[in-house]
């Protein structure tokens, strides 16, 4: 059996699926987030249990606010990844307008680089290892009102100059962080954009406050890494046409579920021959008995393969897997692919 590295490298080069289908999943480790050794162990153990062919490093989504000085209490609930903020780095337009730049010697960023380096050393040449970054606009949200876009949208429309200053500072911080990660040998990044959807911003706002920063990062990666994916967060009204030509090797998004105006696998396959990383609905597919979950995944696999039409594909979720189900259910992803003769 070829390694995950070999399977995915072949897809990047040929733009075709091949005889074997790579799989991936990822989810948060709330109790392990504060301790590097625990986080490393969880990453390795879950990748082994799930037979993942790709390591998407599931960094705590609040690492950048912590790096910028947030008073943050890590979650102690295994079913809830996000902890409690007692203060935020950005509380006003004035804060955004004077936000500084961090380099990779920042304690929080340096700790992330170190544990990512351990993971790279474990899987180098066996599985691609991707570090997690957010685009600057998504970071503004997380530094101000985490997981709630309203304040960021208000700032965008009331004080775009202050917002632009913060975006440029965060882009430079991302640059320093990425340089350090590349020095550790990462294969690429999982680049997240949370605002690339018409339900939040206009096309003009997207092209001003999102696209240039994603393009900047893609150019910075070029020739220094070989496999990065753009995670377009959300379910409906995604601005895929603005993103499709950016120089990322793969796209990840929610292709199925109950939301209207979803972007299907067939939609994306018509637009691009790049690697598509998607296929099942992390929000609904893992609830019920193992037999029910397995039947759902088998149906998702059949449908995804039909829509994909032989293109480059990694069978995976549209976002993080749920924390309120038995982890053993995630091994059913591999079972379904294996029974389909693709492993």
Short mmCIF file of C-alpha atoms in Angstrom, two decimals:
data_model
loop_
_atom_site.label_atom_id
_atom_site.label_comp_id
_atom_site.label_asym_id
_atom_site.label_seq_id
_atom_site.Cartn_x
_atom_site.Cartn_y
_atom_site.Cartn_z
CA UNK A 1 0.00 0.00 0.00
CA UNK A 2 1.47 3.39 -0.95
CA UNK A 3 1.97 5.90 1.84
CA UNK A 4 -0.32 8.88 2.26
CA UNK A 5 2.55 11.04 1.04
CA UNK A 6 2.82 9.00 -2.16
CA UNK A 7 -0.93 8.88 -2.78
CA UNK A 8 -1.40 12.61 -2.38
CA UNK A 9 1.76 13.55 -4.26
CA UNK A 10 0.54 11.46 -7.20
CA UNK A 11 -2.79 13.28 -7.17
CA UNK A 12 -1.15 16.70 -7.12
CA UNK A 13 1.00 15.72 -10.10
CA UNK A 14 -1.58 13.84 -12.20
CA UNK A 15 -4.81 15.63 -11.19
CA UNK A 16 -6.41 12.18 -11.01
CA UNK A 17 -7.70 9.96 -8.22
CA UNK A 18 -5.68 6.81 -8.90
CA UNK A 19 -6.49 3.30 -7.65
CA UNK A 20 -6.47 4.18 -3.94
CA UNK A 21 -8.43 6.90 -2.19
CA UNK A 22 -6.69 8.89 0.57
CA UNK A 23 -8.77 9.72 3.63
CA UNK A 24 -8.49 12.32 6.37
CA UNK A 25 -10.26 13.63 9.42
CA UNK A 26 -9.47 16.07 12.19
CA UNK A 27 -10.95 17.21 15.46
CA UNK A 28 -9.98 19.22 18.51
CA UNK A 29 -8.30 17.87 21.65
CA UNK A 30 -9.54 20.35 24.30
CA UNK A 31 -7.92 18.67 27.28
CA UNK A 32 -4.59 18.36 25.47
CA UNK A 33 -4.37 21.90 24.13
CA UNK A 34 -2.38 23.42 27.04
CA UNK A 35 0.32 20.70 27.16
CA UNK A 36 2.59 20.14 24.14
CA UNK A 37 3.37 16.51 24.95
CA UNK A 38 -0.33 15.69 25.30
CA UNK A 39 -1.19 17.51 22.07
CA UNK A 40 1.54 15.64 20.20
CA UNK A 41 0.35 12.28 21.57
CA UNK A 42 -3.28 12.99 20.66
CA UNK A 43 -2.27 13.97 17.13
CA UNK A 44 -0.35 10.74 16.60
CA UNK A 45 -2.92 8.49 18.27
CA UNK A 46 -5.89 9.87 16.35
CA UNK A 47 -4.06 9.73 13.02
CA UNK A 48 -3.20 6.09 13.69
CA UNK A 49 -6.71 5.13 14.82
CA UNK A 50 -8.33 6.85 11.84
CA UNK A 51 -5.78 5.66 9.25
CA UNK A 52 -5.47 9.28 8.11
CA UNK A 53 -3.24 9.79 5.07
CA UNK A 54 -2.77 13.48 5.85
CA UNK A 55 -1.97 15.23 9.13
CA UNK A 56 -3.99 18.41 9.53
CA UNK A 57 -2.50 19.75 12.77
CA UNK A 58 -5.53 20.56 14.89
CA UNK A 59 -4.10 23.55 16.70
CA UNK A 60 -6.35 25.24 19.25
CA UNK A 61 -8.27 27.80 17.23
CA UNK A 62 -7.48 30.50 19.79
CA UNK A 63 -3.71 30.40 19.61
CA UNK A 64 -3.40 33.77 17.89
CA UNK A 65 -5.49 35.70 20.44
CA UNK A 66 -3.36 34.11 23.17
CA UNK A 67 -0.21 35.13 21.31
CA UNK A 68 -1.53 38.71 21.26
CA UNK A 69 -2.10 38.69 25.02
CA UNK A 70 -5.66 37.49 25.54
CA UNK A 71 -6.48 36.27 29.04
CA UNK A 72 -7.70 32.83 28.04
CA UNK A 73 -8.77 29.83 30.09
CA UNK A 74 -8.49 26.56 28.18
CA UNK A 75 -11.52 24.31 28.02
CA UNK A 76 -11.84 21.54 30.61
CA UNK A 77 -14.81 20.02 28.80
CA UNK A 78 -13.81 17.22 26.39
CA UNK A 79 -16.88 17.98 24.26
CA UNK A 80 -16.20 21.72 23.91
CA UNK A 81 -13.02 22.82 22.16
CA UNK A 82 -13.12 26.54 22.95
CA UNK A 83 -12.37 27.86 26.41
CA UNK A 84 -13.25 31.09 28.19
CA UNK A 85 -11.90 34.54 27.31
CA UNK A 86 -11.46 36.97 30.20
CA UNK A 87 -10.03 39.65 27.91
CA UNK A 88 -9.53 40.25 24.19
CA UNK A 89 -6.64 41.90 22.30
CA UNK A 90 -9.03 43.98 20.18
CA UNK A 91 -11.93 45.73 21.89
CA UNK A 92 -12.23 48.88 19.76
CA UNK A 93 -11.38 50.42 16.41
CA UNK A 94 -8.49 52.14 18.17
CA UNK A 95 -7.07 48.75 19.22
CA UNK A 96 -7.37 47.49 15.64
CA UNK A 97 -5.73 50.64 14.30
CA UNK A 98 -2.63 50.21 16.41
CA UNK A 99 -2.31 46.40 16.43
CA UNK A 100 1.31 45.35 16.40
CA UNK A 101 3.24 42.64 14.58
CA UNK A 102 4.45 39.48 16.32
CA UNK A 103 7.40 37.40 15.25
CA UNK A 104 7.98 33.68 15.73
CA UNK A 105 9.87 34.24 19.00
CA UNK A 106 6.55 35.06 20.65
CA UNK A 107 6.09 32.42 23.36
CA UNK A 108 2.80 31.08 22.02
CA UNK A 109 3.88 31.00 18.39
CA UNK A 110 7.25 29.47 19.28
CA UNK A 111 5.47 26.71 21.21
CA UNK A 112 3.24 26.00 18.20
CA UNK A 113 6.26 25.85 15.92
CA UNK A 114 8.03 23.45 18.25
CA UNK A 115 5.17 20.94 18.52
CA UNK A 116 4.50 21.18 14.79
CA UNK A 117 8.16 20.37 14.23
CA UNK A 118 7.82 17.23 16.35
CA UNK A 119 4.86 16.13 14.26
CA UNK A 120 6.76 16.81 11.04
CA UNK A 121 9.67 14.69 12.25
CA UNK A 122 7.29 11.84 13.05
CA UNK A 123 5.63 11.75 9.63
CA UNK A 124 8.19 13.20 7.22
CA UNK A 125 7.91 11.38 3.90
CA UNK A 126 5.06 9.20 5.19
CA UNK A 127 2.13 11.61 5.48
CA UNK A 128 1.93 15.27 4.45
CA UNK A 129 1.84 17.54 7.51
CA UNK A 130 -0.16 20.78 7.32
CA UNK A 131 -0.08 23.53 9.94
CA UNK A 132 -3.20 25.63 10.59
CA UNK A 133 -3.40 29.37 9.86
CA UNK A 134 -6.33 31.77 9.46
CA UNK A 135 -6.47 34.67 7.04
CA UNK A 136 -6.13 38.12 8.66
CA UNK A 137 -9.84 38.98 8.57
CA UNK A 138 -10.66 35.74 10.38
CA UNK A 139 -7.96 36.58 12.95
CA UNK A 140 -9.55 39.99 13.55
CA UNK A 141 -12.75 38.18 14.47
CA UNK A 142 -10.93 35.81 16.80
CA UNK A 143 -9.00 38.64 18.47
CA UNK A 144 -12.17 40.62 19.13
CA UNK A 145 -15.36 38.54 19.33
CA UNK A 146 -14.37 34.92 18.71
CA UNK A 147 -16.69 32.96 16.43
CA UNK A 148 -19.00 35.96 16.07
CA UNK A 149 -18.46 38.03 12.91
CA UNK A 150 -20.75 40.94 13.81
CA UNK A 151 -18.19 43.27 15.38
CA UNK A 152 -15.68 42.66 12.58
CA UNK A 153 -18.33 43.43 9.99
CA UNK A 154 -19.23 46.63 11.82
CA UNK A 155 -15.57 47.67 11.88
CA UNK A 156 -15.25 46.90 8.16
CA UNK A 157 -18.05 49.31 7.36
CA UNK A 158 -17.41 52.01 9.97
CA UNK A 159 -13.62 52.23 10.05
CA UNK A 160 -12.02 50.39 7.12
CA UNK A 161 -8.74 52.22 7.72
CA UNK A 162 -8.39 50.74 11.21
CA UNK A 163 -9.38 47.32 9.89
CA UNK A 164 -6.83 47.50 7.09
CA UNK A 165 -4.09 48.35 9.56
CA UNK A 166 -5.00 45.28 11.63
CA UNK A 167 -5.14 43.08 8.52
CA UNK A 168 -1.68 44.16 7.41
CA UNK A 169 -0.23 43.62 10.89
CA UNK A 170 -1.78 40.17 11.12
CA UNK A 171 -0.56 39.30 7.64
CA UNK A 172 2.98 40.16 8.67
CA UNK A 173 2.56 38.06 11.81
CA UNK A 174 1.29 35.17 9.67
CA UNK A 175 4.36 35.62 7.45
CA UNK A 176 6.78 35.34 10.37
CA UNK A 177 4.92 32.33 11.74
CA UNK A 178 4.85 30.62 8.35
CA UNK A 179 8.58 31.18 7.81
CA UNK A 180 9.30 29.41 11.10
CA UNK A 181 6.95 26.53 10.22
CA UNK A 182 8.56 26.09 6.82
CA UNK A 183 11.95 25.97 8.53
CA UNK A 184 10.58 23.00 10.50
CA UNK A 185 9.71 21.21 7.27
CA UNK A 186 5.93 21.41 7.01
CA UNK A 187 4.53 20.21 3.68
CA UNK A 188 2.02 23.04 3.54
CA UNK A 189 -0.74 24.77 5.46
CA UNK A 190 -4.44 24.50 6.12
CA UNK A 191 -5.42 28.09 5.33
CA UNK A 192 -8.80 29.06 6.74
CA UNK A 193 -11.06 31.86 5.53
CA UNK A 194 -14.24 32.39 7.53
CA UNK A 195 -15.62 35.34 5.55
CA UNK A 196 -15.65 33.98 2.00
CA UNK A 197 -19.43 33.82 1.80
CA UNK A 198 -22.18 36.04 0.52
CA UNK A 199 -24.15 35.60 3.73
CA UNK A 200 -21.54 37.82 5.47
CA UNK A 201 -19.92 40.22 3.01
CA UNK A 202 -20.43 41.64 -0.47
CA UNK A 203 -18.35 40.56 -3.45
CA UNK A 204 -16.53 43.91 -3.33
CA UNK A 205 -15.71 43.51 0.36
CA UNK A 206 -14.49 39.98 -0.28
CA UNK A 207 -12.13 41.16 -3.00
CA UNK A 208 -10.79 43.96 -0.80
CA UNK A 209 -10.51 42.38 2.64
CA UNK A 210 -10.05 38.65 1.95
CA UNK A 211 -8.73 37.73 -1.49
CA UNK A 212 -5.50 39.80 -1.50
CA UNK A 213 -4.35 38.24 1.77
CA UNK A 214 -5.08 34.70 0.63
CA UNK A 215 -3.26 35.43 -2.61
CA UNK A 216 -0.31 36.85 -0.67
CA UNK A 217 -0.04 33.67 1.39
CA UNK A 218 -0.26 31.43 -1.68
CA UNK A 219 2.61 33.34 -3.27
CA UNK A 220 4.65 33.05 -0.10
CA UNK A 221 4.14 29.28 -0.08
CA UNK A 222 5.05 28.80 -3.74
CA UNK A 223 8.29 26.89 -4.22
CA UNK A 224 8.71 26.39 -0.46
CA UNK A 225 5.99 23.82 0.20
CA UNK A 226 4.15 21.40 -2.08
CA UNK A 227 0.70 20.77 -0.64
CA UNK A 228 -1.55 23.39 0.94
CA UNK A 229 -5.31 23.44 1.17
CA UNK A 230 -7.64 26.38 1.37
CA UNK A 231 -10.43 25.73 3.85
CA UNK A 232 -13.45 27.83 2.90
CA UNK A 233 -15.39 27.84 6.14
CA UNK A 234 -19.17 27.81 6.03
CA UNK A 235 -21.85 26.07 4.07
CA UNK A 236 -23.82 28.38 1.77
CA UNK A 237 -23.03 31.20 -0.63
CA UNK A 238 -19.30 30.51 -0.86
CA UNK A 239 -17.22 32.83 -3.06
CA UNK A 240 -15.44 29.97 -4.79
CA UNK A 241 -15.09 31.79 -8.12
CA UNK A 242 -12.89 34.41 -6.43
CA UNK A 243 -10.67 31.72 -4.93
CA UNK A 244 -10.43 28.96 -7.49
CA UNK A 245 -7.36 30.30 -9.30
CA UNK A 246 -5.34 31.02 -6.17
CA UNK A 247 -2.23 28.84 -5.99
CA UNK A 248 -3.38 26.33 -3.39
CA UNK A 249 -3.18 22.67 -4.32
CA UNK A 250 -6.45 21.64 -2.65
CA UNK A 251 -9.82 22.99 -1.55
CA UNK A 252 -11.77 21.93 1.51
CA UNK A 253 -15.37 22.98 2.21
CA UNK A 254 -18.76 21.66 3.30
CA UNK A 255 -20.22 19.95 0.26
CA UNK A 256 -23.25 18.32 1.87
CA UNK A 257 -25.77 18.94 4.60
CA UNK A 258 -29.05 20.76 4.99
CA UNK A 259 -28.09 24.37 4.15
CA UNK A 260 -29.40 25.91 0.92
CA UNK A 261 -27.05 26.84 -1.91
CA UNK A 262 -24.32 24.37 -0.98
CA UNK A 263 -21.34 24.07 -3.30
CA UNK A 264 -21.37 20.45 -4.46
CA UNK A 265 -18.43 18.27 -5.45
CA UNK A 266 -19.73 18.39 -9.04
CA UNK A 267 -19.77 22.22 -8.88
CA UNK A 268 -16.12 22.30 -7.83
CA UNK A 269 -15.03 19.61 -10.24
CA UNK A 270 -16.40 21.68 -13.11
CA UNK A 271 -14.36 24.64 -11.89
CA UNK A 272 -11.00 23.00 -11.16
CA UNK A 273 -8.80 19.93 -11.52
CA UNK A 274 -7.15 20.54 -8.14
CA UNK A 275 -7.44 18.14 -5.21
CA UNK A 276 -10.85 18.25 -3.52
CA UNK A 277 -10.90 17.36 0.19
CA UNK A 278 -14.49 16.74 1.20
CA UNK A 279 -17.28 14.17 0.96
CA UNK A 280 -19.21 13.75 4.18
CA UNK A 281 -21.17 15.89 6.61
CA UNK A 282 -19.40 16.17 9.94
CA UNK A 283 -22.45 17.86 11.48
CA UNK A 284 -24.87 14.99 10.98
CA UNK A 285 -23.26 11.81 9.65
CA UNK A 286 -21.71 10.46 12.86
CA UNK A 287 -24.83 10.30 15.03
CA UNK A 288 -26.67 7.04 15.61
CA UNK A 289 -25.52 3.44 15.74
CA UNK A 290 -22.28 2.32 14.06
CA UNK A 291 -24.38 0.58 11.42
CA UNK A 292 -26.30 3.78 10.67
CA UNK A 293 -23.11 5.83 10.49
CA UNK A 294 -21.47 3.31 8.20
CA UNK A 295 -24.44 3.27 5.83
CA UNK A 296 -24.42 7.07 5.66
CA UNK A 297 -20.71 7.18 4.93
CA UNK A 298 -21.03 4.51 2.25
CA UNK A 299 -23.76 6.56 0.56
CA UNK A 300 -21.64 9.72 0.83
CA UNK A 301 -18.67 7.91 -0.71
CA UNK A 302 -20.69 6.60 -3.65
CA UNK A 303 -22.17 10.03 -4.29
CA UNK A 304 -18.84 11.84 -3.96
CA UNK A 305 -17.08 9.50 -6.36
CA UNK A 306 -19.87 9.90 -8.92
CA UNK A 307 -19.71 13.69 -8.74
CA UNK A 308 -15.92 13.77 -8.74
CA UNK A 309 -15.63 12.01 -12.10
CA UNK A 310 -12.17 10.57 -11.46
CA UNK A 311 -10.53 13.80 -10.37
CA UNK A 312 -8.05 14.26 -7.54
CA UNK A 313 -9.87 13.59 -4.27
CA UNK A 314 -9.30 13.01 -0.57
CA UNK A 315 -12.36 11.71 1.28
CA UNK A 316 -12.81 13.88 4.35
CA UNK A 317 -15.05 16.24 6.30
CA UNK A 318 -15.97 19.80 5.47
CA UNK A 319 -14.70 20.96 8.87
CA UNK A 320 -13.83 19.55 12.28
CA UNK A 321 -15.38 16.26 13.34
CA UNK A 322 -17.79 16.35 16.31
CA UNK A 323 -16.60 15.95 19.89
CA UNK A 324 -19.85 14.57 21.31
CA UNK A 325 -19.69 11.16 19.63
CA UNK A 326 -17.57 8.07 20.27
CA UNK A 327 -14.22 8.52 18.53
CA UNK A 328 -14.28 4.90 17.37
CA UNK A 329 -16.93 5.92 14.84
CA UNK A 330 -14.29 7.83 12.90
CA UNK A 331 -12.57 4.55 12.00
CA UNK A 332 -15.67 3.75 9.92
CA UNK A 333 -14.42 6.21 7.30
CA UNK A 334 -11.55 3.83 6.59
CA UNK A 335 -13.77 0.75 6.76
CA UNK A 336 -16.15 2.15 4.15
CA UNK A 337 -13.33 3.10 1.77
CA UNK A 338 -11.63 -0.27 2.31
CA UNK A 339 -14.82 -2.21 1.61
CA UNK A 340 -15.30 -0.19 -1.57
CA UNK A 341 -11.96 -1.60 -2.78
CA UNK A 342 -10.21 1.76 -2.63
CA UNK A 343 -7.78 0.77 0.15
#
